[in-house]
CSV table of C-alpha atoms in Angstrom, one decimal:
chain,number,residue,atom,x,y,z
A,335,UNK,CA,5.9,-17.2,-17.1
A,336,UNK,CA,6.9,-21.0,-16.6
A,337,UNK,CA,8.8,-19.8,-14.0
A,338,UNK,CA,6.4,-18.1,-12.2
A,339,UNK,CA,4.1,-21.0,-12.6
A,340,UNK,CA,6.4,-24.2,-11.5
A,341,UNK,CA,6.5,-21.6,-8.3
A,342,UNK,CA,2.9,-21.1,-7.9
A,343,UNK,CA,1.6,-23.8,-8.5
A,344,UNK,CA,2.4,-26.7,-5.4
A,345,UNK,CA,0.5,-24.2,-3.5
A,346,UNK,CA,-2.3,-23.6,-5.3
A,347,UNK,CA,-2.5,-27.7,-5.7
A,348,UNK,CA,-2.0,-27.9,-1.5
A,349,UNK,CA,-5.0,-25.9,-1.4
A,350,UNK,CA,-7.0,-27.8,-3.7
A,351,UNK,CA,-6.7,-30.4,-2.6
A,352,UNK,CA,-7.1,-29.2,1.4
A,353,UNK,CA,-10.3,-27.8,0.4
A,354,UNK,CA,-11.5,-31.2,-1.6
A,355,UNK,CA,-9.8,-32.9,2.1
A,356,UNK,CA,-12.3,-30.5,3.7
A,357,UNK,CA,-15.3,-31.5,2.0
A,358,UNK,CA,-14.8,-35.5,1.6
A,359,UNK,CA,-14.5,-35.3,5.5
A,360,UNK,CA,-18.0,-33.3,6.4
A,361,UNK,CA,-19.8,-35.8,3.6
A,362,UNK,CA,-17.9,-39.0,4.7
A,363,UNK,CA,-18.8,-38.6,8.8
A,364,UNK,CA,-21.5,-36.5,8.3
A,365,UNK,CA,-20.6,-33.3,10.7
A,366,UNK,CA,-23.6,-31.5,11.5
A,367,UNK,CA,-23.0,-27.7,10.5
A,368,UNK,CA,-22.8,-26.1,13.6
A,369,UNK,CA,-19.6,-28.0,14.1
A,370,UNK,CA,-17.6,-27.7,10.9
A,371,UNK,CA,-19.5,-26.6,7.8
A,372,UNK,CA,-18.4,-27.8,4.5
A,373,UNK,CA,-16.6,-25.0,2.2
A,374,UNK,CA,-19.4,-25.1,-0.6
A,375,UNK,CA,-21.9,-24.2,2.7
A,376,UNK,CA,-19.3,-21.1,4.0
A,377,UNK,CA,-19.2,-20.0,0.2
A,378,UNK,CA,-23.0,-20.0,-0.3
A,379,UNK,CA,-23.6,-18.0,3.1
A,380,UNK,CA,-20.7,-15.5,2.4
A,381,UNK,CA,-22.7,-14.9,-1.2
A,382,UNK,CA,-26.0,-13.9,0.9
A,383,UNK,CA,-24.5,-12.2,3.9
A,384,UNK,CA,-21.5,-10.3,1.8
A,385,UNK,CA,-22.8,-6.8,1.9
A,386,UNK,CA,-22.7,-6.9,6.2
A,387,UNK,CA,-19.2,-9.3,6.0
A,388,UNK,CA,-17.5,-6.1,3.9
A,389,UNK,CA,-18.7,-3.2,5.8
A,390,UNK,CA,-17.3,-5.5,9.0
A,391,UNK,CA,-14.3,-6.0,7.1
A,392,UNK,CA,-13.8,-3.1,5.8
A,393,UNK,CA,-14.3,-1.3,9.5
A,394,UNK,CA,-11.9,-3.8,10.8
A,395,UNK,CA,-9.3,-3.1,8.0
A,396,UNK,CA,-9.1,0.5,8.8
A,397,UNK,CA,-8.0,-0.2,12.3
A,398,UNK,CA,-5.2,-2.6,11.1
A,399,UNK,CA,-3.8,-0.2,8.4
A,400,UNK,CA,-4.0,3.0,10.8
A,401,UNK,CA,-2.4,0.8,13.6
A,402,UNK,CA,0.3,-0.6,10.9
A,403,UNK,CA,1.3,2.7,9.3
A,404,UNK,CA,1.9,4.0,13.2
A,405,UNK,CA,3.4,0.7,14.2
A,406,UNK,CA,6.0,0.3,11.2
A,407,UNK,CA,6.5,4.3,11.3
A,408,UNK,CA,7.6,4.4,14.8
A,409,UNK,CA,9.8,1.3,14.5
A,410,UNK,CA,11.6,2.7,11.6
A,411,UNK,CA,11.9,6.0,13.0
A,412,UNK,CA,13.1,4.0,16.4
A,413,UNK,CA,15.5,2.3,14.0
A,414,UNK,CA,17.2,5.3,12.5
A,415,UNK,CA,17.3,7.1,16.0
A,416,UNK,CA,19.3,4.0,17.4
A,417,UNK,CA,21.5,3.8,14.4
A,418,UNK,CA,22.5,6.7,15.0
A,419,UNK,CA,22.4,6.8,18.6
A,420,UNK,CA,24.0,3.6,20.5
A,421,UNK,CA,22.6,4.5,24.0
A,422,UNK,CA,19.3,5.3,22.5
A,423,UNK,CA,19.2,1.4,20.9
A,424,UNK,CA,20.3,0.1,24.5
A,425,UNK,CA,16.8,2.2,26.3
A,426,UNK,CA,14.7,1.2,23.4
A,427,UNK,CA,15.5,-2.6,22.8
A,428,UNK,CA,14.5,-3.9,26.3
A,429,UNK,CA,11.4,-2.6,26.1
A,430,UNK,CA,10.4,-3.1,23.1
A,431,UNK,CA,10.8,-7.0,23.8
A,432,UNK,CA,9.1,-6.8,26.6
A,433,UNK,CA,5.9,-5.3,24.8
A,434,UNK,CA,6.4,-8.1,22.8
A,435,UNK,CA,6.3,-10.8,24.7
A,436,UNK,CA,2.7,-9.8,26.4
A,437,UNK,CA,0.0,-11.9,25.1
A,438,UNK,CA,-2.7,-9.8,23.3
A,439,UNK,CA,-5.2,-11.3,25.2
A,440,UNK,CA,-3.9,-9.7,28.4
A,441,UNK,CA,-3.5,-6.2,26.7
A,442,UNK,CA,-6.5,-6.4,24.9
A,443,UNK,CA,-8.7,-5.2,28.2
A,444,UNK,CA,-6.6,-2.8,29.3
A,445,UNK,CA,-6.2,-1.2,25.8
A,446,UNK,CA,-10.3,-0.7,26.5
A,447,UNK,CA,-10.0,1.3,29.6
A,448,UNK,CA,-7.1,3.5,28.2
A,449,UNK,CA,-8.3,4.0,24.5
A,450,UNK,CA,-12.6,3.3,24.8
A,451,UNK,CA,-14.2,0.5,23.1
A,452,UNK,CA,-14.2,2.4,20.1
A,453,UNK,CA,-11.1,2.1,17.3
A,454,UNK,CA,-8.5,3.7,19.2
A,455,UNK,CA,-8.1,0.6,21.3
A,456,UNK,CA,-7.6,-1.5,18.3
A,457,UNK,CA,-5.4,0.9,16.9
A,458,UNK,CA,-2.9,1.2,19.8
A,459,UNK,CA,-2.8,-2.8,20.2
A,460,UNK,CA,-2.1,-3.3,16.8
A,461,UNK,CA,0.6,-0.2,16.6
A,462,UNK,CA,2.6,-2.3,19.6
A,463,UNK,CA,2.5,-6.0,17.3
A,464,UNK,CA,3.8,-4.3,14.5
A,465,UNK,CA,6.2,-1.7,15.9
A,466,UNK,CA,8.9,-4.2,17.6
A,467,UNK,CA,9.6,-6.5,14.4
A,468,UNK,CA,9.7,-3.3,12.6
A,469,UNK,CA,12.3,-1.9,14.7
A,470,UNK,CA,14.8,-4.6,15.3
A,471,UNK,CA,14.7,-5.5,11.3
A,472,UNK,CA,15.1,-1.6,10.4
A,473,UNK,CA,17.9,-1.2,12.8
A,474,UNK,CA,19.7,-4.7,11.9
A,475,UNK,CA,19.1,-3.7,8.1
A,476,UNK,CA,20.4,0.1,8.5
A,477,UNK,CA,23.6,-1.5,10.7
A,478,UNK,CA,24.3,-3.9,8.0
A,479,UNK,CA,25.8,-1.4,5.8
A,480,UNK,CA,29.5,-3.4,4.6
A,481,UNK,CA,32.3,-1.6,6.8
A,482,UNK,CA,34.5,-1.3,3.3
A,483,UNK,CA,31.7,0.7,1.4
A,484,UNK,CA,31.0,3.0,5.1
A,485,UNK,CA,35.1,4.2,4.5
A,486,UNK,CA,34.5,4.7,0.8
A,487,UNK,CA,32.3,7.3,1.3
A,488,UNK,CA,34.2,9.0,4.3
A,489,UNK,CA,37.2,8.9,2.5
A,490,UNK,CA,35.3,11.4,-0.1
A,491,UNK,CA,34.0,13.5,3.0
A,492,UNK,CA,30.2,12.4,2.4
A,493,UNK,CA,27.9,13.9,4.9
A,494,UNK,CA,25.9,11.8,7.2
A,495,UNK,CA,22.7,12.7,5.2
A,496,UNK,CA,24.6,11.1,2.3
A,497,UNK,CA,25.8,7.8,4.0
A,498,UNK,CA,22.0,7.3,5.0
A,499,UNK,CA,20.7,7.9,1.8
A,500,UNK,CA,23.6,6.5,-0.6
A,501,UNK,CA,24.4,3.6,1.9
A,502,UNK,CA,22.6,2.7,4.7
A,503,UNK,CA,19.1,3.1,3.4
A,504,UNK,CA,19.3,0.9,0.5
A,505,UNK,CA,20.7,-2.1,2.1
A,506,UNK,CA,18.3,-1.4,4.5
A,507,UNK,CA,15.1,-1.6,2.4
A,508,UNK,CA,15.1,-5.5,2.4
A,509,UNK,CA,15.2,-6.1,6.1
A,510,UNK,CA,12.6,-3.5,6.7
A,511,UNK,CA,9.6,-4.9,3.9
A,512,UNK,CA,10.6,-8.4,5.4
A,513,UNK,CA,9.3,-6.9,8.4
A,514,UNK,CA,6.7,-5.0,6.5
A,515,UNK,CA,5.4,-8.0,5.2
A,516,UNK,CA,5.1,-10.2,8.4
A,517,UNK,CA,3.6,-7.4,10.0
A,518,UNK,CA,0.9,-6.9,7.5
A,519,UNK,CA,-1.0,-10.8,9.4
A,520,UNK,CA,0.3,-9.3,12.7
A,521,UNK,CA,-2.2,-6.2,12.2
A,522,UNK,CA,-5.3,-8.2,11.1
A,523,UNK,CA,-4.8,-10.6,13.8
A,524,UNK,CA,-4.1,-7.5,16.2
A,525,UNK,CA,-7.4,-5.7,14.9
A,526,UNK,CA,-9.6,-8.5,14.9
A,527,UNK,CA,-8.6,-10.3,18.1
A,528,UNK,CA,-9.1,-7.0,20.0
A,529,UNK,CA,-12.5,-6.9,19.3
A,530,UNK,CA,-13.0,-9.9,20.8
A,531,UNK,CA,-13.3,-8.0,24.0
A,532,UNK,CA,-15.7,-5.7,22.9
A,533,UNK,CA,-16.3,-3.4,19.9
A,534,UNK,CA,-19.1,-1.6,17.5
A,535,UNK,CA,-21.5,-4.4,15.8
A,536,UNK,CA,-20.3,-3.2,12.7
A,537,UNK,CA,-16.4,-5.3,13.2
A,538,UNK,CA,-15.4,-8.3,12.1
A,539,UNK,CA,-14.2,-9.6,15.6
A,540,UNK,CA,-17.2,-8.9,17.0
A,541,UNK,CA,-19.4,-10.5,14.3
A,542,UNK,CA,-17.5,-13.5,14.8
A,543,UNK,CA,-17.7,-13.7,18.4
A,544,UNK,CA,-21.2,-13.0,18.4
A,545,UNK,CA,-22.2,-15.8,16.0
A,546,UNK,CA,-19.6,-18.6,17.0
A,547,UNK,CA,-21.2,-18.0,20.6
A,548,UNK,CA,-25.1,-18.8,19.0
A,549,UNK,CA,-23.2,-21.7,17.1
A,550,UNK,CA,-24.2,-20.2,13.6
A,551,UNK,CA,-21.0,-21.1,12.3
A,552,UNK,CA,-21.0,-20.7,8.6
A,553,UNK,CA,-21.6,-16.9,9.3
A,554,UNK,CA,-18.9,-17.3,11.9
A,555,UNK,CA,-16.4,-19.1,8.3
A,556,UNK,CA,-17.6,-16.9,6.7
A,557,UNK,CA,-16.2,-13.3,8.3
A,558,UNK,CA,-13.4,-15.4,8.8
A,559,UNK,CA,-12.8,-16.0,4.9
A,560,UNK,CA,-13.2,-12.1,5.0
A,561,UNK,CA,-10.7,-11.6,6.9
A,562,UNK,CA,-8.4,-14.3,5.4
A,563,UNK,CA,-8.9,-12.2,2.1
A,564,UNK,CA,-7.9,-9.1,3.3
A,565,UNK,CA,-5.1,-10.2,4.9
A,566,UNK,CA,-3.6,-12.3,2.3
A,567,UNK,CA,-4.9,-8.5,-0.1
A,568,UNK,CA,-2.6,-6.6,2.2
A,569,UNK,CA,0.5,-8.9,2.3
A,570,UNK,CA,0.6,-8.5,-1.6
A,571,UNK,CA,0.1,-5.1,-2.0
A,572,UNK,CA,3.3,-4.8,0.7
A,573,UNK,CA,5.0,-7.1,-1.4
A,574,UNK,CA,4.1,-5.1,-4.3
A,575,UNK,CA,5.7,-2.1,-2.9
A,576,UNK,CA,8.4,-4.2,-2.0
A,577,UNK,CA,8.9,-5.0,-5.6
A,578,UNK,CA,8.7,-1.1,-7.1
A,579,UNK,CA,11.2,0.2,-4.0
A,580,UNK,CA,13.5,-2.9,-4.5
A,581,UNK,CA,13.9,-3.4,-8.7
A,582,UNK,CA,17.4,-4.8,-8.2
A,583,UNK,CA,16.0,-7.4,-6.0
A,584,UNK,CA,13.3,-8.2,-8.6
A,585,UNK,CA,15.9,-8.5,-11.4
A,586,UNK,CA,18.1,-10.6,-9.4
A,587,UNK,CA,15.8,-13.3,-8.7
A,588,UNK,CA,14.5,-13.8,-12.5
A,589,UNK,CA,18.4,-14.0,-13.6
């Protein structure tokens, strides 16, 4: 528990003490509200405006896990194709770093025309953040297997079924719920920037466009906090996962 605590707690004392920083510098030069409210201001508004903040953020949500399980499910699947296929990992890998590089901003639109203004939009940009650092750390985690422990298993005629599932799978695991986990603030930021070009009422994106542009910005801190929470929600029930797929892992770092 000590343990667990000395790790915790620098970053629970950074916060503190940011959000103190916050609040001595709105009282000290006296920012008017519309430019930066103070956290105690965000805090009471997200108290009176919470039932509309977690419908939006709830809507919003949906489109980032739909758009993450396709997103992670296609890289991995990419992953395991290109293991076992070297020509298939030389078609895949150029492209899938070019869809990369493209700002969201510039897909967002077009996403729009292709998918409506409706979720499916969302769901297709957030499916092409998430599925390129899914597939390079699945494929680098699945070739990773140690070359001594790949002619073990030959030598006692295993099946390729086998060396997956025996071998390559488990040293796998940790590359792919690294990638799991960064992907899990790619998909919010996928879902709720996409919105910014358009979307029901009803998202978070939206609401937060809608009021930064009439300068009511503790509404606008305040569907942000919402979807600070559900991100940082999401990243530990990944890591979570991570934990009760990977107990070896767990039992090597508390030695």
């Amino acid at each position: 528990m000590s343990a667990k605590l000395r790790e915790y707690l620098p970053a629970a004392l950074v916060f503190v003490a940011a959000i103190a920083l916050w609040e001595g510098v709105v009282f000290a030069f006296s920012i008017q509200f519309y430019l930066l409210p103070a956290p105690h201001v965000i805090v009471a508004n997200l108290r009176e405006n919470y039932p509309v903040l977690i419908e939006a953020g709830l809507y919003t949500f949906t489109e980032a896990l739909a758009g993450y399980a396709l997103g992670c499910g296609l890289g991995v699947i990419s992953a395991m194709l290109a293991c076992r296929s070297p020509g298939f990992a030389d078609v895949v890998l150029p492209y899938a770093i070019a869809s990369s590089s493209v700002p969201i901003v510039a897909l967002a639109p077009l996403a729009i025309v292709w998918f409506g203004i409706e979720q499916g939009s969302k769901i297709a940009i957030v499916t092409l953040m998430t599925f390129f650092p899914t597939f390079i750390s699945s494929l680098r985690g699945l070739l990773s297997a140690k070359p001594e422990s790949l002619e073990l298993l030959r030598a006692y005629a295993a099946s390729e079924w086998q060396v997956f599932t025996k071998l390559r799978l488990p040293s796998s695991l940790p590359f792919m719920f690294t990638a799991f986990r960064a992907c899990t603030t790619l998909a919010m930021i996928g879902a709720v920037v996409s919105e910014f070009f358009g979307g029901p009422v009803k998202s978070l994106g939206v609401y937060i466009k809608s009021t930064a542009s009439l300068f009511q910005t503790r509404q606008a801190w305040s569907a942000i906090l919402v979807a600070c929470a559900l991100g940082l929600a999401f990243y530990f029930a990944v890591a979570l996962v991570e934990r009760l797929a990977t107990p070896w892992r767990a039992e090597r770092s508390s030695a």
